[in-house]
mmCIF file of C-alpha atoms in Angstrom:
data_model
loop_
_atom_site.group_PDB
_atom_site.id
_atom_site.type_symbol
_atom_site.label_atom_id
_atom_site.label_comp_id
_atom_site.label_asym_id
_atom_site.label_seq_id
_atom_site.Cartn_x
_atom_site.Cartn_y
_atom_site.Cartn_z
ATOM 1 C CA MET A 75 0.000 0.000 0.000
ATOM 2 C CA THR A 76 1.352 3.404 -0.938
ATOM 3 C CA VAL A 77 1.759 5.848 1.923
ATOM 4 C CA PRO A 78 -0.511 8.901 1.349
ATOM 5 C CA ALA A 79 1.262 12.082 0.274
ATOM 6 C CA LYS A 80 0.668 13.873 3.586
ATOM 7 C CA PHE A 81 2.123 10.941 5.541
ATOM 8 C CA LYS A 82 5.198 11.031 3.329
ATOM 9 C CA GLU A 83 5.681 14.654 4.305
ATOM 10 C CA TYR A 84 5.190 13.879 8.007
ATOM 11 C CA ILE A 85 7.712 11.041 7.838
ATOM 12 C CA TRP A 86 10.206 13.181 5.963
ATOM 13 C CA LEU A 87 9.883 16.048 8.441
ATOM 14 C CA VAL A 88 10.406 13.882 11.536
ATOM 15 C CA ASN A 89 13.311 11.965 9.988
ATOM 16 C CA THR A 90 15.002 15.164 8.814
ATOM 17 C CA ILE A 91 14.830 16.970 12.155
ATOM 18 C CA HIS A 92 15.747 13.790 14.018
ATOM 19 C CA ARG A 93 18.809 13.302 11.781
ATOM 20 C CA PHE A 94 20.100 16.886 12.023
ATOM 21 C CA LYS A 95 19.057 17.340 15.693
ATOM 22 C CA ARG A 96 18.442 21.104 15.514
ATOM 23 C CA MET A 97 17.398 23.108 12.464
ATOM 24 C CA THR A 98 16.054 26.555 11.675
ATOM 25 C CA PHE A 99 12.958 26.814 9.512
ATOM 26 C CA ALA A 100 15.155 28.112 6.675
ATOM 27 C CA GLU A 101 17.385 25.019 6.928
ATOM 28 C CA ILE A 102 14.336 22.753 6.923
ATOM 29 C CA ASN A 103 12.989 24.526 3.849
ATOM 30 C CA ARG A 104 16.306 24.124 1.993
ATOM 31 C CA LYS A 105 16.213 20.388 2.671
ATOM 32 C CA TRP A 106 12.566 20.325 1.595
ATOM 33 C CA LEU A 107 13.329 21.994 -1.741
ATOM 34 C CA SER A 108 15.914 19.281 -2.486
ATOM 35 C CA THR A 109 13.200 16.602 -2.426
ATOM 36 C CA GLU A 110 10.900 15.582 -5.269
ATOM 37 C CA MET A 111 7.897 16.066 -2.964
ATOM 38 C CA SER A 112 8.410 19.842 -2.962
ATOM 39 C CA GLU A 113 8.102 20.151 -6.743
ATOM 40 C CA GLY A 114 10.296 23.226 -6.318
ATOM 41 C CA ILE A 115 7.779 25.016 -4.079
ATOM 42 C CA ASP A 116 8.813 26.388 -0.682
ATOM 43 C CA LEU A 117 7.435 24.807 2.480
ATOM 44 C CA ALA A 118 4.896 27.317 3.756
ATOM 45 C CA ARG A 119 5.131 28.208 7.433
ATOM 46 C CA SER A 120 1.413 27.437 7.869
ATOM 47 C CA THR A 121 1.888 23.992 6.275
ATOM 48 C CA PHE A 122 4.855 23.344 8.548
ATOM 49 C CA ASN A 123 2.774 24.211 11.628
ATOM 50 C CA ARG A 124 -0.091 21.967 10.489
ATOM 51 C CA HIS A 125 2.382 19.139 9.918
ATOM 52 C CA LYS A 126 3.783 19.633 13.428
ATOM 53 C CA ASP A 127 0.299 19.329 14.942
ATOM 54 C CA ALA A 128 -0.561 16.268 12.845
ATOM 55 C CA ILE A 129 2.717 14.537 13.760
ATOM 56 C CA GLU A 130 1.988 15.028 17.446
ATOM 57 C CA ASP A 131 -1.590 13.739 17.068
ATOM 58 C CA ILE A 132 -0.685 10.685 14.983
ATOM 59 C CA PHE A 133 2.739 9.649 16.281
ATOM 60 C CA GLY A 134 2.901 11.308 19.687
ATOM 61 C CA ILE A 135 6.091 13.060 18.557
ATOM 62 C CA TYR A 136 6.237 16.790 19.151
ATOM 63 C CA ILE A 137 8.540 19.217 17.394
ATOM 64 C CA ASP A 138 9.646 21.995 19.706
ATOM 65 C CA CYS A 139 11.390 25.319 19.028
ATOM 66 C CA ASP A 140 14.274 26.742 21.038
ATOM 67 C CA ARG A 141 13.990 30.520 20.794
ATOM 68 C CA ASN A 142 17.256 30.951 22.698
ATOM 69 C CA ASP A 143 19.118 28.977 20.026
ATOM 70 C CA GLY A 144 18.243 30.936 16.914
ATOM 71 C CA TYR A 145 14.676 29.566 16.738
ATOM 72 C CA ARG A 146 15.915 26.058 15.967
ATOM 73 C CA TYR A 147 13.470 23.174 15.838
ATOM 74 C CA PHE A 148 14.135 19.814 17.498
ATOM 75 C CA ILE A 149 12.304 16.674 18.627
ATOM 76 C CA GLY A 150 10.982 17.667 22.040
ATOM 77 C CA ASN A 151 10.453 14.135 23.312
ATOM 78 C CA GLU A 152 13.432 12.346 21.794
ATOM 79 C CA GLU A 153 12.944 9.398 24.162
ATOM 80 C CA VAL A 154 9.902 8.175 22.197
ATOM 81 C CA LEU A 155 12.182 7.443 19.252
ATOM 82 C CA GLN A 156 14.093 4.788 21.176
ATOM 83 C CA GLU A 157 14.642 1.530 19.324
ATOM 84 C CA ASN A 158 11.716 -0.451 20.781
ATOM 85 C CA SER A 159 9.141 2.307 21.188
ATOM 86 C CA VAL A 160 5.802 2.211 19.379
ATOM 87 C CA GLN A 161 6.464 5.611 17.801
ATOM 88 C CA ASN A 162 9.824 4.534 16.406
ATOM 89 C CA TRP A 163 8.338 1.279 15.114
ATOM 90 C CA MET A 164 5.481 3.115 13.398
ATOM 91 C CA LEU A 165 7.804 5.682 11.873
ATOM 92 C CA SER A 166 10.297 3.072 10.682
ATOM 93 C CA THR A 167 7.543 0.852 9.269
ATOM 94 C CA LEU A 168 5.935 3.698 7.329
ATOM 95 C CA THR A 169 9.327 4.880 6.066
ATOM 96 C CA VAL A 170 10.277 1.418 4.797
ATOM 97 C CA ASN A 171 6.784 0.855 3.405
ATOM 98 C CA ASN A 172 7.017 4.088 1.447
ATOM 99 C CA ILE A 173 10.435 3.215 0.003
ATOM 100 C CA ILE A 174 9.292 -0.260 -1.052
ATOM 101 C CA SER A 175 5.923 0.879 -2.425
ATOM 102 C CA GLU A 176 7.781 3.163 -4.828
ATOM 103 C CA SER A 177 10.009 0.285 -5.949
ATOM 104 C CA LEU A 178 7.446 -2.283 -7.087
ATOM 105 C CA SER A 179 9.443 -2.908 -10.256
ATOM 106 C CA LEU A 180 12.012 -4.557 -7.962
ATOM 107 C CA GLN A 181 9.512 -6.627 -5.968
ATOM 108 C CA ASP A 182 11.145 -9.914 -7.026
ATOM 109 C CA ARG A 183 14.464 -8.658 -5.678
ATOM 110 C CA ILE A 184 13.286 -7.293 -2.326
ATOM 111 C CA LEU A 185 12.977 -10.121 0.199
ATOM 112 C CA LEU A 186 11.140 -9.423 3.460
ATOM 113 C CA GLU A 187 10.424 -11.232 6.700
ATOM 114 C CA GLU A 188 6.796 -11.895 7.528
ATOM 115 C CA ILE A 189 5.360 -10.208 10.606
ATOM 116 C CA PRO A 190 2.167 -12.070 11.544
ATOM 117 C CA CYS A 191 -1.013 -10.092 12.037
ATOM 118 C CA ASP A 192 -4.227 -11.901 12.878
ATOM 119 C CA ASP A 193 -7.518 -11.463 14.711
ATOM 120 C CA HIS A 194 -5.820 -12.070 18.063
ATOM 121 C CA LEU A 195 -3.815 -8.861 17.780
ATOM 122 C CA GLN A 196 -6.853 -6.672 17.197
ATOM 123 C CA MET A 197 -8.855 -8.446 19.906
ATOM 124 C CA VAL A 198 -6.137 -8.052 22.542
ATOM 125 C CA ILE A 199 -5.694 -4.372 21.699
ATOM 126 C CA ASP A 200 -9.479 -3.893 21.952
ATOM 127 C CA ALA A 201 -9.447 -5.599 25.353
ATOM 128 C CA MET A 202 -6.598 -3.351 26.526
ATOM 129 C CA LYS A 203 -8.488 -0.259 25.389
ATOM 130 C CA GLN A 204 -11.762 -1.373 26.985
ATOM 131 C CA LYS A 205 -10.013 -2.701 30.120
ATOM 132 C CA VAL A 206 -11.781 -6.047 29.923
ATOM 133 C CA LYS A 207 -10.352 -9.489 30.523
ATOM 134 C CA ILE A 208 -9.869 -12.044 27.775
ATOM 135 C CA GLU A 209 -10.402 -15.780 27.858
ATOM 136 C CA ILE A 210 -8.098 -17.965 25.812
ATOM 137 C CA GLU A 211 -7.705 -21.615 24.959
ATOM 138 C CA TYR A 212 -3.964 -22.228 24.889
ATOM 139 C CA ARG A 213 -1.812 -25.194 23.999
ATOM 140 C CA LYS A 214 1.745 -25.218 25.285
ATOM 141 C CA TYR A 215 4.532 -26.887 23.369
ATOM 142 C CA GLY A 216 4.745 -30.537 24.362
ATOM 143 C CA SER A 217 1.175 -30.627 25.668
ATOM 144 C CA ASP A 218 -1.539 -32.756 24.062
ATOM 145 C CA ARG A 219 -4.411 -30.933 25.709
ATOM 146 C CA PRO A 220 -5.127 -27.198 25.624
ATOM 147 C CA SER A 221 -5.847 -25.224 28.780
ATOM 148 C CA ARG A 222 -8.210 -22.322 29.347
ATOM 149 C CA PHE A 223 -7.169 -19.090 31.010
ATOM 150 C CA GLU A 224 -8.934 -15.879 31.924
ATOM 151 C CA LEU A 225 -6.443 -13.047 32.125
ATOM 152 C CA GLU A 226 -5.984 -9.310 32.178
ATOM 153 C CA PRO A 227 -4.022 -8.242 29.061
ATOM 154 C CA TYR A 228 -1.357 -5.918 30.437
ATOM 155 C CA CYS A 229 0.785 -5.458 27.345
ATOM 156 C CA ILE A 230 1.801 -7.023 24.049
ATOM 157 C CA LYS A 231 5.288 -7.520 22.653
ATOM 158 C CA LEU A 232 6.694 -8.404 19.239
ATOM 159 C CA PHE A 233 9.780 -10.607 19.395
ATOM 160 C CA ARG A 234 11.412 -12.649 16.649
ATOM 161 C CA GLN A 235 8.404 -12.290 14.326
ATOM 162 C CA ARG A 236 5.927 -13.453 16.965
ATOM 163 C CA TRP A 237 3.385 -11.540 19.002
ATOM 164 C CA TYR A 238 3.053 -12.198 22.736
ATOM 165 C CA VAL A 239 0.603 -10.987 25.375
ATOM 166 C CA LEU A 240 1.518 -10.541 29.020
ATOM 167 C CA GLY A 241 -1.408 -11.816 31.051
ATOM 168 C CA HIS A 242 -1.978 -10.700 34.630
ATOM 169 C CA PHE A 243 -4.026 -12.836 37.005
ATOM 170 C CA GLN A 244 -6.044 -11.806 40.061
ATOM 171 C CA LYS A 245 -3.559 -13.406 42.467
ATOM 172 C CA GLY A 246 -0.873 -11.059 41.182
ATOM 173 C CA SER A 247 1.035 -13.514 39.014
ATOM 174 C CA CYS A 248 1.834 -12.955 35.332
ATOM 175 C CA ALA A 249 2.467 -15.195 32.334
ATOM 176 C CA VAL A 250 3.425 -14.627 28.721
ATOM 177 C CA PHE A 251 1.351 -16.274 25.969
ATOM 178 C CA SER A 252 2.364 -16.611 22.323
ATOM 179 C CA PHE A 253 -0.347 -15.721 19.816
ATOM 180 C CA ASP A 254 0.502 -18.671 17.574
ATOM 181 C CA ARG A 255 -0.391 -21.104 20.371
ATOM 182 C CA ILE A 256 -3.738 -19.501 21.171
ATOM 183 C CA LEU A 257 -6.478 -21.699 19.701
ATOM 184 C CA GLU A 258 -9.432 -19.532 20.697
ATOM 185 C CA MET A 259 -9.872 -16.093 22.199
ATOM 186 C CA SER A 260 -12.837 -14.062 23.380
ATOM 187 C CA LEU A 261 -13.481 -10.876 25.323
ATOM 188 C CA THR A 262 -15.264 -11.282 28.652
ATOM 189 C CA GLY A 263 -17.542 -8.746 30.292
ATOM 190 C CA ASP A 264 -15.280 -8.544 33.331
ATOM 191 C CA ARG A 265 -13.514 -5.235 33.686
ATOM 192 C CA PHE A 266 -10.147 -4.686 35.336
ATOM 193 C CA GLU A 267 -7.887 -1.813 36.280
ATOM 194 C CA ILE A 268 -4.237 -2.081 35.404
ATOM 195 C CA ASP A 269 -1.798 -1.749 38.300
ATOM 196 C CA PRO A 270 -0.755 1.945 38.273
ATOM 197 C CA GLU A 271 2.799 0.868 39.155
ATOM 198 C CA PHE A 272 3.086 -1.398 36.103
ATOM 199 C CA ASN A 273 5.601 -0.386 33.457
ATOM 200 C CA ALA A 274 5.718 -2.578 30.350
ATOM 201 C CA GLN A 275 9.205 -1.470 29.322
ATOM 202 C CA GLY A 276 10.481 -2.019 32.839
ATOM 203 C CA PHE A 277 8.885 -5.469 33.117
ATOM 204 C CA PHE A 278 10.980 -6.810 30.235
ATOM 205 C CA GLU A 279 13.978 -4.529 30.774
ATOM 206 C CA GLU A 280 16.295 -7.272 32.054
ATOM 207 C CA CYS A 281 15.075 -9.888 29.581
ATOM 208 C CA PHE A 282 16.606 -11.136 26.365
ATOM 209 C CA GLY A 283 13.186 -11.724 24.838
ATOM 210 C CA VAL A 284 9.888 -12.626 26.494
ATOM 211 C CA VAL A 285 10.997 -15.107 29.172
ATOM 212 C CA ALA A 286 10.382 -13.106 32.321
ATOM 213 C CA GLY A 287 8.724 -15.313 34.913
ATOM 214 C CA ASP A 288 11.092 -18.237 35.440
ATOM 215 C CA GLY A 289 12.808 -16.719 38.481
ATOM 216 C CA THR A 290 16.161 -16.079 36.785
ATOM 217 C CA LYS A 291 17.898 -13.079 38.336
ATOM 218 C CA ALA A 292 19.766 -10.438 36.368
ATOM 219 C CA GLN A 293 23.529 -10.575 36.622
ATOM 220 C CA ARG A 294 26.682 -9.246 35.046
ATOM 221 C CA ILE A 295 27.615 -11.250 31.939
ATOM 222 C CA VAL A 296 30.782 -10.859 29.885
ATOM 223 C CA LEU A 297 30.848 -12.228 26.349
ATOM 224 C CA ARG A 298 33.905 -12.532 24.107
ATOM 225 C CA ALA A 299 33.216 -12.291 20.392
ATOM 226 C CA PHE A 300 35.755 -13.492 17.816
ATOM 227 C CA GLY A 301 36.260 -12.700 14.145
ATOM 228 C CA ASN A 302 33.486 -10.848 12.369
ATOM 229 C CA GLU A 303 31.083 -11.697 15.181
ATOM 230 C CA ARG A 304 32.598 -8.878 17.251
ATOM 231 C CA PHE A 305 31.470 -6.406 14.575
ATOM 232 C CA TYR A 306 27.999 -7.965 14.285
ATOM 233 C CA LEU A 307 27.588 -7.847 18.041
ATOM 234 C CA GLY A 308 28.748 -4.248 18.117
ATOM 235 C CA ASP A 309 26.258 -3.212 15.429
ATOM 236 C CA LEU A 310 23.359 -5.335 16.730
ATOM 237 C CA PRO A 311 23.581 -5.500 20.539
ATOM 238 C CA ILE A 312 22.070 -8.524 22.265
ATOM 239 C CA HIS A 313 20.613 -6.340 25.007
ATOM 240 C CA GLN A 314 20.175 -2.643 25.699
ATOM 241 C CA SER A 315 22.667 -2.830 28.582
ATOM 242 C CA GLN A 316 25.456 -4.103 26.321
ATOM 243 C CA LYS A 317 28.698 -2.136 26.268
ATOM 244 C CA GLU A 318 32.197 -2.831 24.975
ATOM 245 C CA ILE A 319 34.789 -3.194 27.744
ATOM 246 C CA ALA A 320 37.888 -4.555 25.962
ATOM 247 C CA SER A 321 39.191 -5.181 22.461
ATOM 248 C CA THR A 322 42.172 -6.820 20.779
ATOM 249 C CA ALA A 323 43.045 -7.774 17.215
ATOM 250 C CA GLU A 324 41.385 -11.180 17.760
ATOM 251 C CA TYR A 325 38.355 -10.492 19.941
ATOM 252 C CA THR A 326 36.113 -7.954 21.668
ATOM 253 C CA ASP A 327 34.617 -8.291 25.144
ATOM 254 C CA PHE A 328 31.101 -7.047 25.847
ATOM 255 C CA GLU A 329 29.460 -6.584 29.229
ATOM 256 C CA LEU A 330 25.727 -7.045 29.778
ATOM 257 C CA GLN A 331 23.446 -6.771 32.805
ATOM 258 C CA MET A 332 20.537 -9.121 32.168
ATOM 259 C CA ARG A 333 18.868 -12.432 32.977
ATOM 260 C CA PRO A 334 20.583 -15.488 31.453
ATOM 261 C CA THR A 335 17.308 -17.247 30.660
ATOM 262 C CA TYR A 336 17.060 -20.290 28.403
ATOM 263 C CA ASP A 337 16.259 -18.217 25.310
ATOM 264 C CA PHE A 338 19.417 -16.177 25.925
ATOM 265 C CA LYS A 339 21.450 -19.375 26.308
ATOM 266 C CA ALA A 340 19.968 -20.717 23.077
ATOM 267 C CA HIS A 341 21.034 -17.533 21.318
ATOM 268 C CA ILE A 342 24.589 -17.876 22.621
ATOM 269 C CA LEU A 343 24.674 -21.505 21.486
ATOM 270 C CA SER A 344 23.516 -20.421 18.024
ATOM 271 C CA ARG A 345 26.670 -18.306 17.669
ATOM 272 C CA GLY A 346 28.810 -21.442 17.987
ATOM 273 C CA GLN A 347 32.558 -20.980 18.221
ATOM 274 C CA PHE A 348 32.371 -17.232 17.654
ATOM 275 C CA VAL A 349 31.013 -16.241 21.080
ATOM 276 C CA GLN A 350 32.401 -17.351 24.442
ATOM 277 C CA VAL A 351 30.950 -16.685 27.889
ATOM 278 C CA ILE A 352 33.733 -15.326 30.114
ATOM 279 C CA GLU A 353 31.685 -14.443 33.201
ATOM 280 C CA PRO A 354 30.022 -15.675 35.313
ATOM 281 C CA LYS A 355 31.946 -18.935 35.494
ATOM 282 C CA GLU A 356 28.797 -20.914 36.329
ATOM 283 C CA LEU A 357 27.107 -19.755 33.126
ATOM 284 C CA ALA A 358 30.263 -20.497 31.111
ATOM 285 C CA ALA A 359 30.315 -24.051 32.509
ATOM 286 C CA GLU A 360 26.634 -24.534 31.693
ATOM 287 C CA ILE A 361 27.071 -23.342 28.108
ATOM 288 C CA LYS A 362 30.091 -25.652 27.760
ATOM 289 C CA GLN A 363 28.060 -28.673 28.881
ATOM 290 C CA MET A 364 25.257 -27.738 26.481
ATOM 291 C CA LEU A 365 27.764 -27.542 23.613
ATOM 292 C CA ILE A 366 29.217 -30.932 24.569
ATOM 293 C CA ALA A 367 25.717 -32.436 24.653
ATOM 294 C CA ALA A 368 24.973 -30.916 21.227
ATOM 295 C CA ALA A 369 28.219 -32.257 19.762
ATOM 296 C CA SER A 370 27.443 -35.729 21.130
ATOM 297 C CA LYS A 371 24.368 -35.876 18.883
ATOM 298 C CA TYR A 372 26.749 -36.166 15.908
ATOM 299 C CA GLU A 373 28.773 -39.049 17.305
#
């Protein structure tokens, strides 16, 4: 689907100011005139102001002006453009969609990953908006019989091309359910109020993915990456806490503060000989035994 012309302008404006950090209206207009969208016509001040209002309404991103810095415009709530925020995801998705929609002649040479979207997604979002519980029939991996749960949908998360819902129960416990294992779903008439102390970002902050309720505590982890893996790991951090602490011609050490849950361990195993756990020693020993067990399958 082609992004409407106005949306293209909104996307361009946010991306431009975000890229250059601070810009006067004259600088924005010069950049605007260099695009095909302008058709050589200046960006009117009134149009710019309308675009600012629309961007705040649609994306929740507001463009502020610093009068003490030569009337330069900047993103006033830069934090909403963090990597895993809804606003950043929406903006990135629309930007990519626009680029691809204008390149349909290359559709056989542009290969994408599928992001599932089904009725469950809309139903859970409706339940979150209406503050009503949902009832699901759910089949865990390895289970022959499905189970039924009534839960309060606290938040949803996209991870590795799968949607998950964090369900809260009356006794205060929580569990994460994968959409692709939900057989049936319905909205109940039971209303709920979300815990005012709940923070979705904070709930998963120490997690690698969506495994949050297995009791694993966060700890300091040091990984050593060899060869090209050190560059991949530097460009695509495993976790938001990741930072480089040492580097040589052969390897780079990265420090993380997170929970070494089984999905994290599986990720480390998938990197094979190119990533080594240095600390903690207990985790390094566990990964070693898992690698030995994997190698034994080929004997």
